[in-house]
Coordinates of C-alpha atoms and ligand atoms in Angstrom, one line a residue:
M1033 CA 65.4 81.1 -81.9
S1034 CA 64.9 78.0 -80.7
E1035 CA 62.7 76.6 -78.1
L1036 CA 65.7 76.7 -75.8
N1037 CA 66.1 80.8 -76.4
N1038 CA 62.4 81.1 -75.7
I1039 CA 62.2 79.5 -72.5
A1040 CA 65.1 81.7 -71.5
L1041 CA 62.8 84.7 -72.5
K1042 CA 60.1 84.1 -71.2
I1043 CA 61.5 83.8 -67.6
I1044 CA 62.9 85.9 -67.8
G1045 CA 61.4 88.7 -69.8
N1046 CA 59.0 91.8 -69.8
G1047 CA 60.2 92.2 -66.4
K1048 CA 59.6 88.9 -64.9
G1049 CA 62.1 87.5 -63.3
I1050 CA 62.8 83.5 -60.8
L1051 CA 62.0 82.7 -57.4
A1052 CA 64.2 80.6 -56.0
A1053 CA 62.7 78.5 -54.1
D1054 CA 64.9 75.2 -53.8
E1055 CA 66.5 75.0 -50.7
S1056 CA 67.8 71.3 -50.3
T1057 CA 66.1 70.6 -46.7
G1058 CA 68.7 70.6 -44.6
T1059 CA 68.5 75.2 -46.0
M1060 CA 64.9 75.3 -45.7
T1061 CA 64.9 74.2 -42.2
K1062 CA 67.6 76.7 -41.2
R1063 CA 65.1 79.1 -42.8
L1064 CA 61.8 78.4 -40.9
E1065 CA 63.8 77.8 -37.0
G1066 CA 65.2 81.2 -38.0
V1067 CA 60.6 82.0 -37.8
G1068 CA 60.9 79.8 -34.5
V1069 CA 58.4 77.0 -37.6
E1070 CA 58.7 73.9 -37.3
S1071 CA 60.8 72.3 -40.4
N1072 CA 59.0 69.5 -41.7
S1073 CA 57.2 68.1 -45.0
E1074 CA 53.8 70.2 -44.7
N1075 CA 55.4 73.2 -43.7
R1076 CA 57.4 73.2 -45.9
L1077 CA 55.3 73.2 -48.7
L1078 CA 52.6 74.4 -46.7
F1079 CA 54.5 78.0 -47.0
R1080 CA 56.2 77.5 -50.8
E1081 CA 52.1 76.7 -52.1
T1082 CA 51.7 79.9 -50.9
L1083 CA 53.8 81.9 -52.8
F1084 CA 53.1 79.3 -55.7
T1085 CA 49.3 80.7 -55.9
S1086 CA 49.8 84.4 -55.1
D1087 CA 48.6 86.4 -57.9
G1088 CA 52.1 88.5 -58.5
M1089 CA 53.4 84.7 -59.7
K1090 CA 51.2 86.1 -63.1
D1091 CA 52.9 89.3 -63.2
Y1092 CA 56.6 88.7 -62.1
I1093 CA 57.8 86.4 -61.3
G1094 CA 59.4 84.0 -65.0
G1095 CA 60.1 80.8 -63.5
V1096 CA 60.6 79.1 -60.2
I1097 CA 64.0 77.1 -58.8
L1098 CA 62.3 73.9 -56.4
Y1099 CA 63.5 71.3 -55.2
D1100 CA 63.5 67.5 -55.6
E1101 CA 60.9 67.1 -52.5
T1102 CA 59.2 70.3 -54.2
I1103 CA 59.2 68.9 -58.0
K1104 CA 56.6 66.1 -56.7
Q1105 CA 54.5 66.3 -54.0
L1106 CA 50.8 67.8 -53.6
N1107 CA 49.2 70.4 -53.1
S1108 CA 46.3 69.9 -50.6
S1109 CA 43.8 69.8 -53.3
G1110 CA 45.8 67.3 -54.9
K1111 CA 47.7 69.3 -57.6
K1112 CA 50.8 68.7 -58.6
I1113 CA 53.5 71.5 -57.7
P1114 CA 54.9 71.9 -61.5
K1115 CA 50.9 72.1 -63.1
L1116 CA 49.8 75.3 -60.0
I1117 CA 52.9 76.8 -61.6
I1118 CA 52.5 76.5 -65.2
D1119 CA 48.3 77.9 -64.1
S1120 CA 50.1 80.7 -63.9
D1121 CA 51.6 80.8 -66.4
T1122 CA 55.4 81.1 -65.5
V1123 CA 57.7 77.8 -65.9
P1124 CA 58.8 75.0 -63.1
G1125 CA 62.7 74.9 -63.0
I1126 CA 64.5 72.0 -60.7
K1127 CA 68.1 72.7 -59.0
V1128 CA 69.9 69.8 -60.4
D1129 CA 73.2 69.5 -58.4
T1130 CA 74.2 67.6 -54.9
G1131 CA 75.4 70.0 -53.3
A1132 CA 79.5 72.1 -52.5
K1133 CA 81.5 69.6 -51.1
T1134 CA 84.9 70.5 -50.5
L1135 CA 87.6 70.5 -53.4
A1136 CA 89.9 68.0 -52.9
N1137 CA 93.6 69.3 -52.7
S1138 CA 91.9 72.5 -51.5
P1139 CA 90.0 71.9 -48.6
E1140 CA 89.6 75.0 -48.3
E1141 CA 87.0 75.2 -51.0
K1142 CA 84.4 73.5 -52.9
I1143 CA 83.5 71.5 -55.5
T1144 CA 79.7 71.2 -56.2
E1145 CA 78.9 67.2 -56.9
G1146 CA 75.6 65.9 -58.6
L1147 CA 76.9 64.8 -62.2
D1148 CA 76.4 60.7 -61.7
G1149 CA 73.7 59.4 -63.7
L1150 CA 72.4 63.0 -63.7
R1151 CA 70.7 62.2 -67.6
E1152 CA 68.7 60.0 -65.6
R1153 CA 67.3 62.6 -63.0
L1154 CA 66.7 65.1 -66.0
K1155 CA 64.3 62.9 -67.8
E1156 CA 61.9 62.5 -65.5
Y1157 CA 62.5 66.0 -63.5
Y1158 CA 61.4 67.0 -67.5
K1159 CA 59.2 64.3 -67.6
L1160 CA 57.1 65.8 -64.2
G1161 CA 57.3 68.9 -66.7
A1162 CA 60.9 71.5 -65.7
R1163 CA 62.1 73.5 -68.4
F1164 CA 65.0 74.4 -66.9
T1165 CA 67.1 73.7 -64.2
K1166 CA 70.1 75.3 -61.8
W1167 CA 73.2 74.2 -60.8
R1168 CA 75.4 76.2 -58.3
A1169 CA 79.4 76.9 -57.7
V1170 CA 81.1 78.1 -54.6
Y1171 CA 83.7 80.1 -54.8
V1172 CA 86.1 81.9 -52.0
I1173 CA 88.1 84.8 -51.8
S1174 CA 91.6 85.5 -49.3
K1175 CA 94.7 86.3 -50.3
I1176 CA 94.6 83.1 -52.5
Y1177 CA 91.3 82.2 -54.0
P1178 CA 89.7 81.1 -55.1
S1179 CA 92.4 78.6 -56.9
K1180 CA 92.6 78.1 -60.4
L1181 CA 91.4 74.5 -59.3
S1182 CA 88.6 75.5 -57.8
I1183 CA 88.1 77.7 -60.7
N1184 CA 89.0 75.6 -63.4
S1185 CA 87.4 72.7 -61.8
N1186 CA 83.9 73.9 -61.2
A1187 CA 83.3 75.7 -65.0
H1188 CA 84.2 71.8 -66.6
A1189 CA 81.5 70.7 -64.1
L1190 CA 79.2 73.7 -64.8
A1191 CA 79.7 72.7 -69.0
R1192 CA 79.1 69.2 -68.4
Y1193 CA 75.3 69.6 -66.7
A1194 CA 74.7 73.0 -68.9
A1195 CA 75.5 70.0 -72.0
L1196 CA 73.1 67.4 -70.6
A1197 CA 70.6 70.0 -69.6
Q1198 CA 70.1 71.4 -73.1
E1199 CA 70.5 67.1 -74.8
S1200 CA 67.3 67.1 -72.1
G1201 CA 65.7 69.6 -74.0
M1202 CA 66.0 72.6 -70.7
V1203 CA 67.2 75.8 -70.4
P1204 CA 70.9 76.0 -68.0
I1205 CA 71.6 78.5 -65.4
V1206 CA 74.3 78.8 -65.0
E1207 CA 76.0 80.5 -61.2
P1208 CA 78.4 80.9 -60.8
E1209 CA 78.2 82.2 -57.0
V1210 CA 81.6 84.3 -56.0
L1211 CA 80.0 84.9 -52.1
M1212 CA 80.2 87.6 -50.0
D1213 CA 82.1 86.9 -47.3
G1214 CA 85.4 88.0 -46.3
N1215 CA 87.2 91.7 -46.5
H1216 CA 87.4 92.1 -49.1
S1217 CA 87.4 95.4 -51.6
A1218 CA 83.6 95.8 -54.6
E1219 CA 87.4 96.0 -57.2
V1220 CA 88.7 92.7 -55.6
C1221 CA 85.4 91.3 -56.2
L1222 CA 85.6 92.8 -59.9
E1223 CA 87.9 90.8 -60.6
K1224 CA 87.6 87.9 -59.1
T1225 CA 83.7 87.3 -59.8
T1226 CA 85.7 88.6 -63.7
E1227 CA 87.8 85.4 -64.0
V1228 CA 85.6 83.6 -62.7
I1229 CA 82.6 83.7 -65.6
K1230 CA 85.1 84.0 -68.0
K1231 CA 86.6 80.8 -67.1
C1232 CA 83.1 79.4 -67.4
F1233 CA 82.2 80.6 -70.4
D1234 CA 85.2 79.3 -72.4
E1235 CA 84.4 75.8 -70.7
L1236 CA 80.2 76.3 -71.8
I1237 CA 82.0 77.2 -75.6
K1238 CA 84.9 73.9 -75.6
N1239 CA 81.0 72.6 -74.8
K1240 CA 79.3 73.7 -77.6
I1241 CA 76.8 74.6 -75.6
D1242 CA 73.6 76.4 -77.0
L1243 CA 74.4 79.8 -75.3
S1244 CA 71.2 81.2 -77.0
G1245 CA 69.8 79.3 -74.2
T1246 CA 71.7 79.9 -71.1
I1247 CA 71.0 82.0 -68.8
L1248 CA 73.4 83.3 -66.1
K1249 CA 73.0 83.7 -62.0
P1250 CA 75.9 85.4 -61.0
N1251 CA 76.2 87.7 -58.2
M1252 CA 76.4 91.6 -57.8
I1253 CA 80.2 93.5 -57.5
L1254 CA 80.6 94.1 -53.9
P1255 CA 82.3 95.3 -51.3
G1256 CA 82.9 91.8 -48.9
S1257 CA 79.5 91.7 -45.6
N1258 CA 83.1 92.3 -43.2
S1259 CA 85.0 95.5 -45.5
D1260 CA 84.2 98.6 -44.0
Q1261 CA 84.0 100.2 -47.8
K1262 CA 81.2 102.4 -48.5
I1263 CA 79.9 102.0 -52.1
S1264 CA 77.0 103.2 -53.3
S1265 CA 74.2 101.4 -55.2
K1266 CA 75.3 103.4 -58.2
D1267 CA 78.7 102.4 -57.7
I1268 CA 77.5 99.0 -57.0
A1269 CA 76.3 98.9 -60.7
E1270 CA 78.7 100.4 -62.9
L1271 CA 80.9 97.9 -60.6
T1272 CA 78.5 94.4 -62.0
L1273 CA 77.7 95.7 -65.2
K1274 CA 81.3 96.4 -66.1
C1275 CA 81.8 93.0 -65.2
L1276 CA 79.6 91.3 -67.0
V1277 CA 80.4 93.2 -70.8
D1278 CA 83.5 91.9 -70.2
S1279 CA 83.1 88.9 -69.2
V1280 CA 79.8 87.7 -70.7
P1281 CA 79.5 86.4 -73.8
K1282 CA 76.4 88.6 -76.5
E1283 CA 74.9 85.9 -77.2
V1284 CA 73.4 84.9 -74.0
P1285 CA 70.1 86.3 -73.5
G1286 CA 70.1 87.5 -70.3
I1287 CA 71.4 87.5 -66.4
A1288 CA 69.5 86.8 -63.1
F1289 CA 71.5 88.0 -60.2
L1290 CA 71.5 85.8 -57.0
S1291 CA 70.6 88.3 -53.9
G1292 CA 73.4 86.3 -51.8
G1293 CA 73.4 87.4 -48.4
Q1294 CA 71.9 90.8 -49.3
S1295 CA 68.6 92.3 -47.6
D1296 CA 66.0 92.4 -50.0
I1297 CA 65.1 96.2 -50.1
E1298 CA 69.3 96.5 -50.8
A1299 CA 68.8 93.7 -54.0
T1300 CA 66.3 95.9 -55.3
K1301 CA 67.4 99.0 -55.0
N1302 CA 70.3 97.7 -56.7
L1303 CA 69.6 95.8 -59.5
D1304 CA 67.6 98.9 -59.8
E1305 CA 70.1 101.1 -60.6
I1306 CA 72.7 98.4 -62.6
N1307 CA 69.1 98.4 -64.1
K1308 CA 68.4 102.5 -65.2
K1309 CA 72.7 102.3 -66.5
N1310 CA 72.6 98.7 -68.3
N1311 CA 72.6 99.3 -72.0
T1312 CA 74.1 96.6 -72.5
R1313 CA 71.5 94.0 -74.3
F1314 CA 71.4 91.3 -72.3
I1315 CA 67.4 91.6 -69.6
M1316 CA 68.6 92.0 -66.4
S1317 CA 66.3 90.1 -64.6
F1318 CA 67.0 88.4 -60.8
S1319 CA 67.0 85.2 -59.4
Y1320 CA 66.2 85.6 -55.8
G1321 CA 66.3 83.2 -53.3
R1322 CA 66.0 85.2 -49.4
A1323 CA 65.1 89.0 -51.3
L1324 CA 62.0 88.0 -52.3
Q1325 CA 60.7 85.5 -49.3
Q1326 CA 63.1 87.1 -46.3
S1327 CA 59.7 89.0 -45.9
S1328 CA 56.7 86.6 -47.0
L1329 CA 57.6 83.7 -44.7
K1330 CA 58.2 86.2 -41.2
Y1331 CA 54.7 87.2 -41.8
W1332 CA 53.5 84.4 -42.8
S1333 CA 55.5 82.2 -39.0
K1334 CA 53.5 84.8 -36.8
N1335 CA 49.9 84.0 -39.5
I1336 CA 50.3 80.3 -40.2
K1337 CA 46.9 80.6 -40.7
D1338 CA 47.3 83.4 -43.0
I1339 CA 47.9 82.7 -46.0
S1340 CA 45.7 85.6 -47.8
G1341 CA 48.2 88.4 -45.8
T1342 CA 50.9 86.1 -47.1
Q1343 CA 50.6 86.2 -50.5
K1344 CA 50.1 89.9 -50.6
V1345 CA 53.8 90.6 -48.7
F1346 CA 54.9 87.9 -51.0
N1347 CA 52.8 90.1 -54.3
H1348 CA 54.6 93.7 -53.5
R1349 CA 58.1 92.1 -53.3
A1350 CA 57.8 90.4 -56.4
K1351 CA 55.9 93.5 -57.5
M1352 CA 59.5 96.3 -56.5
C1353 CA 61.6 93.6 -58.4
S1354 CA 60.0 93.3 -61.7
L1355 CA 60.0 97.2 -61.6
A1356 CA 63.2 96.8 -60.5
A1357 CA 64.0 94.8 -62.7
T1358 CA 63.0 97.0 -65.8
G1359 CA 64.4 100.3 -63.5
K1360 CA 60.7 101.8 -63.0
W1361 CA 62.1 101.6 -58.9
S1362 CA 61.8 103.9 -56.4
E1363 CA 61.9 104.2 -52.8
Q1364 CA 58.4 106.6 -52.8
I1365 CA 56.7 102.8 -54.3
E1366 CA 58.2 101.0 -51.5
K1367 CA 56.3 102.6 -49.9
K1368 CA 53.0 102.1 -51.4
Ligands
13P443 P1 69.8 84.1 -52.9 O1 69.2 84.8 -53.7 O2 69.1 83.9 -51.8 O3 71.1 84.2 -52.9 O4 69.8 82.1 -53.4 C1 69.5 82.5 -54.4 C2 70.1 80.5 -55.1 O5 69.5 80.8 -55.5 C3 71.3 81.0 -54.3 O6 71.0 79.3 -55.5

């Protein structure tokens, strides 16, 4: 097995998943101000450090995705943040795209940027301790979108990014996120997401990516957030598995879903159903931002000095996600 495959398995094997703590400063400011906390570099670090030093890290979190600001910060006792993460036997990762910008000639869609100078930035992140990377492409659904232009150009950028990440000795997380916005049905989400993921793998293969050292980070198959469609977790799991079986080459070791606007309980329950039904050889885990952090952020914002109380809330959420990653979660365990 390749070294990259070993890293991928360490991140999402054994019921572990990923804590996506790579919000850009703009997004983190929205999250902090949303709970009435001033967004400055000290507060951003304090909240993140609180999570990174939780007991739950060791048992439930195999990788943490950092943002450029955080990977270069020192904690309150002068320790480098990647070192703090490695001390919990967790792998530090880094978001390396520079954001989704307006796609020329299709202004309602986005293309993710960040390829210029990427090779040099990757070298620097590797030296700082990162062993995996993330690049997120976003797609909208409407009657005419996602366009072929958006599907093709984002897949091409994802593949060029993944090639450079592997060249630097790091596992690429390939994240094609089909957004939940809109009133489309789950069946339309299935069709569009399958098309998007298939095109990503076409490009990854053309770019000679080692698929065994790659993690896919997709959305689950859900109705649009403005749709009236009612759908059970069982149906979400079935459609999501169908999409992945149809679009992901068997060499890929695993899949780590984003939560993408689902509540923390929804994201946990749906992942659990996926694993209860999973008869593929793919690991099905999580790479959650909001679904892992929401509850602890809310608690922390009201009890900013209560580090252990905040960690207790985070530990519970991480444990529930980890149980879901092996199909062992239940509503009774959730309430315990
Ligand atoms: P959410 O789980 O909040 O969607 O964030 C995951 C992520 O990293 C998006 O890029």
